Short mmCIF file of C-alpha atoms in Angstrom, two decimals:
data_model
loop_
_atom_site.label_atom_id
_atom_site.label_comp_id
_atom_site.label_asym_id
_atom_site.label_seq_id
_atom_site.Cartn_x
_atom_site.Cartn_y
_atom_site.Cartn_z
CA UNK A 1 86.89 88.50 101.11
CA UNK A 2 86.86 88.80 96.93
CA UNK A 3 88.26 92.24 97.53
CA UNK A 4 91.12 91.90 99.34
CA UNK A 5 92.77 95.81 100.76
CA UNK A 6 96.01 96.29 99.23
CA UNK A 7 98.80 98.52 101.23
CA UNK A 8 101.57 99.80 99.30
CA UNK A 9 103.51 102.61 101.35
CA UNK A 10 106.26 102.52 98.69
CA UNK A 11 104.82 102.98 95.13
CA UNK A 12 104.35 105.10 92.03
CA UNK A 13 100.90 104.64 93.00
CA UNK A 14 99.18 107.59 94.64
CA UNK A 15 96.33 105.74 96.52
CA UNK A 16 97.93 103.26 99.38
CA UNK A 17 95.08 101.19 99.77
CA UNK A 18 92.66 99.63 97.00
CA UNK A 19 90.59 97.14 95.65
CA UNK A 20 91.15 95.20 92.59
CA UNK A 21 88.39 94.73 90.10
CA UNK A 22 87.54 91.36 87.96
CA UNK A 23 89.83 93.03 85.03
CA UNK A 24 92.40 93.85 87.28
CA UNK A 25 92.21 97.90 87.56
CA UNK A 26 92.44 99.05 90.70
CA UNK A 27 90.49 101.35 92.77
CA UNK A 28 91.10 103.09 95.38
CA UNK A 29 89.00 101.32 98.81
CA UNK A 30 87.96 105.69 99.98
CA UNK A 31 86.10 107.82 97.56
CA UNK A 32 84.99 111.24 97.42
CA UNK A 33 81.44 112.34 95.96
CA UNK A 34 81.05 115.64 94.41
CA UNK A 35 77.44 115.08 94.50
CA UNK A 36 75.56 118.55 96.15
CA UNK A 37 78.40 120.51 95.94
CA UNK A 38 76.94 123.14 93.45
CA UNK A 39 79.46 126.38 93.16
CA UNK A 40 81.55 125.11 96.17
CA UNK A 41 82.54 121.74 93.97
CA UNK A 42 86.34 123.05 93.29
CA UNK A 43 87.23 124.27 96.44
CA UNK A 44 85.85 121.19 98.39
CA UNK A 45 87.20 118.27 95.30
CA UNK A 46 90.47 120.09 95.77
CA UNK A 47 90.47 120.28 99.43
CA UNK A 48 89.81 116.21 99.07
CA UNK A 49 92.74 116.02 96.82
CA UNK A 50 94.81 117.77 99.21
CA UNK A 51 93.88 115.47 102.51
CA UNK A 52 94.98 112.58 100.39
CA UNK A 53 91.57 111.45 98.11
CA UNK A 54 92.76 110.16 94.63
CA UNK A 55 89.24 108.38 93.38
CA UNK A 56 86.80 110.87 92.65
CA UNK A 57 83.02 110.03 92.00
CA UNK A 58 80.96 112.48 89.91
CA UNK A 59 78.15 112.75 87.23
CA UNK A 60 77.77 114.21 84.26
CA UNK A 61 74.10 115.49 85.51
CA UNK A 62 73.51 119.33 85.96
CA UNK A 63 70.90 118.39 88.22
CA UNK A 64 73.31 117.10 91.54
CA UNK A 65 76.54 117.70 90.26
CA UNK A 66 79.09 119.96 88.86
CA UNK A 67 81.50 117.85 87.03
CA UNK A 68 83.16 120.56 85.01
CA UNK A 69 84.06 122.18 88.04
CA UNK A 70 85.45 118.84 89.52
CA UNK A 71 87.59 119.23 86.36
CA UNK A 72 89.08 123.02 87.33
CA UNK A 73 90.21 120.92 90.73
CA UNK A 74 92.01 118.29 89.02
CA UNK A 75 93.32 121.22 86.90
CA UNK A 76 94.67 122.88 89.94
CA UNK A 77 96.49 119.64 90.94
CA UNK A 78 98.07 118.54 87.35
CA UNK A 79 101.64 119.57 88.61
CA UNK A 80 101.65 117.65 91.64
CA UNK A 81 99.16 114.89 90.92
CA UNK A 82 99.74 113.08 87.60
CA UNK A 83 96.79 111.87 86.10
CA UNK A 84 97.68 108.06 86.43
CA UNK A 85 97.52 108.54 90.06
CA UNK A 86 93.74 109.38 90.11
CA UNK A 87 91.09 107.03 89.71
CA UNK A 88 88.14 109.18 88.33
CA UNK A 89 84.30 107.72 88.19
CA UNK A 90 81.60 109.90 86.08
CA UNK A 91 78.52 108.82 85.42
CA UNK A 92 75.63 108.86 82.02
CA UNK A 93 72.10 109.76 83.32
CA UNK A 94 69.59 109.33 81.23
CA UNK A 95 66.76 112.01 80.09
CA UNK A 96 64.26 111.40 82.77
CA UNK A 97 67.44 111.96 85.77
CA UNK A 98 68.55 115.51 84.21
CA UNK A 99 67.27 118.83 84.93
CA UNK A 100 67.07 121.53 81.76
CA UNK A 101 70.99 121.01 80.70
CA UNK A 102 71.28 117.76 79.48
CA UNK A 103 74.95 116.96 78.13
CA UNK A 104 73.67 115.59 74.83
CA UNK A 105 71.07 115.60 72.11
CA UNK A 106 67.90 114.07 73.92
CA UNK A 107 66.30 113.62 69.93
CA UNK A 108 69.30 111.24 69.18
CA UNK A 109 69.84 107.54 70.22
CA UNK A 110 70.92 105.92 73.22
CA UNK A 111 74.06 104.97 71.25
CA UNK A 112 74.82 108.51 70.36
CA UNK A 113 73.52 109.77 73.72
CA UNK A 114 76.07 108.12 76.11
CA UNK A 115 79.03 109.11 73.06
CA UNK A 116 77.87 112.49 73.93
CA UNK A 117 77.71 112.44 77.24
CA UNK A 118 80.89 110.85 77.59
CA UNK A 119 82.85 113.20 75.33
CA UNK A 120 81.56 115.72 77.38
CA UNK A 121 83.16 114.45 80.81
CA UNK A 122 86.34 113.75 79.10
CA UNK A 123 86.01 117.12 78.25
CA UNK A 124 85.18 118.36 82.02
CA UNK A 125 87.40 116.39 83.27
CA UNK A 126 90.37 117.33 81.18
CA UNK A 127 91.46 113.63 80.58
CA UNK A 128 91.47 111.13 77.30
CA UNK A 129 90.01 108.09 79.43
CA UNK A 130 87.56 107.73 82.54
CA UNK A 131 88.50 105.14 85.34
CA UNK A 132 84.97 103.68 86.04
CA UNK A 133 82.15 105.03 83.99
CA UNK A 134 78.62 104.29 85.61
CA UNK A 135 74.90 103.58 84.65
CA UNK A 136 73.43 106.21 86.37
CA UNK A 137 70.24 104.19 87.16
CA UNK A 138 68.16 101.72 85.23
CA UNK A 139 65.58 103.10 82.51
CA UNK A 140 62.99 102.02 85.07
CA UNK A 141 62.36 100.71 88.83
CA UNK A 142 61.43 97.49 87.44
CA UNK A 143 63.43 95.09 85.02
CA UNK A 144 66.03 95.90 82.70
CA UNK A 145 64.55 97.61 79.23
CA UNK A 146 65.54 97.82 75.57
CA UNK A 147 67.34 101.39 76.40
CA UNK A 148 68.95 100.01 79.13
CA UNK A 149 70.67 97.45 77.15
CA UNK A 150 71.55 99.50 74.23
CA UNK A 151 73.77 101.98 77.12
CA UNK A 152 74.74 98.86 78.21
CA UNK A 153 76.50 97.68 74.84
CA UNK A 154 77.89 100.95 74.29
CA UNK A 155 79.41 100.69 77.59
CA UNK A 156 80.89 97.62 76.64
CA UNK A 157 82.53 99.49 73.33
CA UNK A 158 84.01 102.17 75.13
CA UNK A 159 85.51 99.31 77.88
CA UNK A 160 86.85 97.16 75.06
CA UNK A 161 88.52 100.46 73.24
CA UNK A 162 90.04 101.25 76.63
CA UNK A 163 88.40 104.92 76.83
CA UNK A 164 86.55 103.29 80.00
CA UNK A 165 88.83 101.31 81.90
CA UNK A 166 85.42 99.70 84.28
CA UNK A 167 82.12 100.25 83.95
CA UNK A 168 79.29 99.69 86.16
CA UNK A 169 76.06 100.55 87.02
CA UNK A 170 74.17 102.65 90.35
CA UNK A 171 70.61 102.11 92.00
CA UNK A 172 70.10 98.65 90.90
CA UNK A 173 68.15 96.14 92.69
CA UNK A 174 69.32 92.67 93.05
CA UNK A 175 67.01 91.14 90.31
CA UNK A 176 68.01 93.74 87.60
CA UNK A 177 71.82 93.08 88.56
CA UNK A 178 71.01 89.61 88.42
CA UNK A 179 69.77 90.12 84.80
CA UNK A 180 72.32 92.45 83.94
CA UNK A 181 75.29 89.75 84.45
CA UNK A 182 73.63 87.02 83.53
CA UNK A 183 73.16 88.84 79.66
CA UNK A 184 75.88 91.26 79.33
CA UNK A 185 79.04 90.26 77.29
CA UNK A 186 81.19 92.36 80.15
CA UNK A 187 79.93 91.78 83.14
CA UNK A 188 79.74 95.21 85.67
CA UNK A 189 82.70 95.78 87.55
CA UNK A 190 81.57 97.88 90.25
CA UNK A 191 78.30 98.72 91.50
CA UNK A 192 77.41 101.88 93.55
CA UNK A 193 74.07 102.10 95.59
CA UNK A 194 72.64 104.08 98.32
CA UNK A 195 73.47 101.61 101.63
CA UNK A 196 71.42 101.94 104.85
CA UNK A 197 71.34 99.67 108.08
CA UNK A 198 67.20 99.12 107.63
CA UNK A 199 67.99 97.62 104.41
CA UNK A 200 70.61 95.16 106.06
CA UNK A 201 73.13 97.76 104.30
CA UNK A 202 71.73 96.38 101.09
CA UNK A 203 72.70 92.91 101.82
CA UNK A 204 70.91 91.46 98.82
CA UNK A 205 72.95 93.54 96.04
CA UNK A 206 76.19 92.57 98.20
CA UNK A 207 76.12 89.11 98.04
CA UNK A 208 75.73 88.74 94.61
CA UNK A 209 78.29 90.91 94.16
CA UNK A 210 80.74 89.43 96.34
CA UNK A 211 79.36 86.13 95.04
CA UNK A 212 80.78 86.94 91.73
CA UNK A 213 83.14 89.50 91.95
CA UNK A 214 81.89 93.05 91.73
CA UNK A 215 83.41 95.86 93.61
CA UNK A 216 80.21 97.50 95.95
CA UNK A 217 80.64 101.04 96.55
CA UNK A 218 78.04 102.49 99.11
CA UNK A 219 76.81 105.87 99.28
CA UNK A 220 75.04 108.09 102.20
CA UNK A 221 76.75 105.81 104.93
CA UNK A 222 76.38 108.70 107.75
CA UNK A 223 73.84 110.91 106.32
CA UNK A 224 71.87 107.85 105.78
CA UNK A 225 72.13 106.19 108.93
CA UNK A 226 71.90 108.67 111.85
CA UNK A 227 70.87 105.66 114.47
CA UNK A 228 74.22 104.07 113.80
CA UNK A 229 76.40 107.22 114.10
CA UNK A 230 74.88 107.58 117.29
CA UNK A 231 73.62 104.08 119.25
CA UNK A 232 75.68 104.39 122.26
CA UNK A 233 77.77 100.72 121.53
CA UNK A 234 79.10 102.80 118.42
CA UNK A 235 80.16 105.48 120.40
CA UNK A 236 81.69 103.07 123.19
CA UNK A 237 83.87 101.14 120.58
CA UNK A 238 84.85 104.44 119.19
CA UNK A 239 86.19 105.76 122.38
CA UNK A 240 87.70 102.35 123.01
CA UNK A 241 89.54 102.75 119.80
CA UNK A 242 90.47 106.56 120.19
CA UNK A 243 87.94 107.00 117.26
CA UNK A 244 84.92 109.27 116.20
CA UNK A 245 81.81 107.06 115.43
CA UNK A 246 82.29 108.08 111.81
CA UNK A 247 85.37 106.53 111.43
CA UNK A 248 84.03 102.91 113.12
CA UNK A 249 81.29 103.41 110.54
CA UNK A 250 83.00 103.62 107.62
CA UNK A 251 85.81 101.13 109.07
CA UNK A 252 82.75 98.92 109.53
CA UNK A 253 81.05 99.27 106.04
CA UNK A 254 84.83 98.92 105.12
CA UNK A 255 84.97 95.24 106.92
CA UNK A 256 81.88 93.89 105.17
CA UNK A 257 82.81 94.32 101.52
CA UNK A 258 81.80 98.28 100.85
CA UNK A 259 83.93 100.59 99.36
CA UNK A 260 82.92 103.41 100.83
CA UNK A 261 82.08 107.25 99.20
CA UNK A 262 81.89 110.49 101.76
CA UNK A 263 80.89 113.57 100.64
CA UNK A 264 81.96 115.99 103.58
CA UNK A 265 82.74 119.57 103.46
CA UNK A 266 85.09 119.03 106.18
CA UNK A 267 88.72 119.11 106.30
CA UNK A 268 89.30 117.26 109.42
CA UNK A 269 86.76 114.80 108.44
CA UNK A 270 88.02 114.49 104.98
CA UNK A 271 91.66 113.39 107.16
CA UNK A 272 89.84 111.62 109.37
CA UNK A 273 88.36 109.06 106.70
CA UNK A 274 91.42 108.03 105.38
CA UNK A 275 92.76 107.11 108.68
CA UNK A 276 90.02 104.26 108.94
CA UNK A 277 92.74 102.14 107.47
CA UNK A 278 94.91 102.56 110.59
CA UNK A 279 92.57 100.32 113.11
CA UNK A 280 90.51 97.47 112.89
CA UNK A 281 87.12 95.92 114.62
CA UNK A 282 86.47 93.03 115.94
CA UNK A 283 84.33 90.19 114.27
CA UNK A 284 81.50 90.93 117.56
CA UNK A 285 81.69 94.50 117.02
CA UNK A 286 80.96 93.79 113.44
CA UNK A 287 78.32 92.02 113.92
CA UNK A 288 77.03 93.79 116.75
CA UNK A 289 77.30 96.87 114.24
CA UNK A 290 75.01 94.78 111.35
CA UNK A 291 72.18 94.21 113.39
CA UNK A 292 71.60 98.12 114.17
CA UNK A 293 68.65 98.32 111.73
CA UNK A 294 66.83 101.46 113.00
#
């Protein structure tokens, strides 16, 4: 595997197991998405933080997220959580992804938009750095375009000035990836797309980035595929394992290279995640597992 899942029971280090990017920050191999959460985004962020959660995915987009109240969360947690020990992902969305409260001047540049924007989440977020800041989405559905690159070279400043330790990019397709590292002076560290068994859990977008070392996060793992949760193998090899079918999902998309996000309201599932680290599958139930496609 290029990722390879770290264990450290013993260490300064909040988050026991994590992957290690091309630049050598590490991430924690669980994250939770704010994404939805509306006026119930402190209480659930700092229920996460509580079961043991210490990478956090949001947005700075009004539209599906509520990043400054991600930041009263982290707020309520600054005397028992130090700020090192989170890994905290936000996210520039441009215009045409925002709803009527855009976090910057939409008459200004690209250049100046994403400063904005990402003076804004520090601001949220009550912090002087982000962990992984993210490309929302590319400009377009098609190739890469003169906007996107000029986001793209600012992310590059703030990564080289150290305000954003990774950067990366979300709903790309495999060609504008390809395009994306093949031009960019810094290539992305980490990209996060929505990953769904019909799609051969976006299979294309994984190679490449295990082919040249790019942390893959996936997104809407249960929501998105109900026919796993529930084909009746899954639930065999979960009560083989003492297991919900949840957990052999995510232990699954785990297996094959994901770093997985969950955005549950639940307590017990929130526990329940993290313990995916505590059991393993075998190579046939793997594969078994892949060739669910719905």
């Amino acid at each position: 595997k290029r990722h390879r899942l770290r264990s450290r029971r013993n260490s300064k280090m909040s988050f026991r197991h994590f992957v290690k990017a091309s630049n050598g920050v590490k991430m924690p191999a669980f994250m939770y998405g704010t994404a939805w959460k509306k006026e119930a985004t402190t209480k659930l962020t700092s229920l996460a933080l509580q079961s043991g959660f210490r990478g956090i995915d949001t947005a700075n987009q009004h539209k599906h997220y509520a990043e400054p109240l991600v930041g009263e969360a982290i707020a309520e947690h600054k005397d028992s959580i130090k700020r090192e020990e989170l890994f905290l992902q936000t996210k520039f969305t441009f215009a045409r992804g925002q709803d009527h409260i855009i976090p910057y001047d939409v008459d200004a540049d690209f250049t100046t938009q994403v400063q904005q924007s990402f003076d804004s989440s520090l601001k949220h977020l009550g912090t002087n750095y982000i962990d992984s800041y993210v490309l929302h989405g590319p400009y377009s559905g098609e190739g890469l375009t003169d906007a996107d690159w000029t986001v793209w070279r600012k992310f590059e400043e703030l990564n080289r000035k150290g305000f954003a330790k990774m950067i990366g990019v979300s709903n790309i397709n495999r060609l504008q990836l390809e395009e994306l590292f093949a031009k960019s002076e810094i290539h992305p560290h980490i990209v996060q797309n929505r990953c769904q068994a019909k799609y051969g859990w976006d299979r294309e977008v994984r190679e490449f980035c295990t082919a040249n070392n790019i942390i893959y996060q996936g997104f809407w793992l249960l929501t998105g595929n109900p026919q796993v949760v529930q084909d009746e193998r899954v639930i065999e090899i979960a009560q083989q394992l003492n297991r919900t079918p949840g957990q052999v999902v995510f232990r699954f998309t785990h297996q094959i290279g994901i770093v997985p996000l969950t955005g549950t309201s639940s307590e017990l599932h929130m526990r329940e995640d993290l313990e995916i680290f505590d059991f393993a599958l075998s190579d046939d139930d793997v594969k078994m597992i892949e060739r669910i496609d719905g």
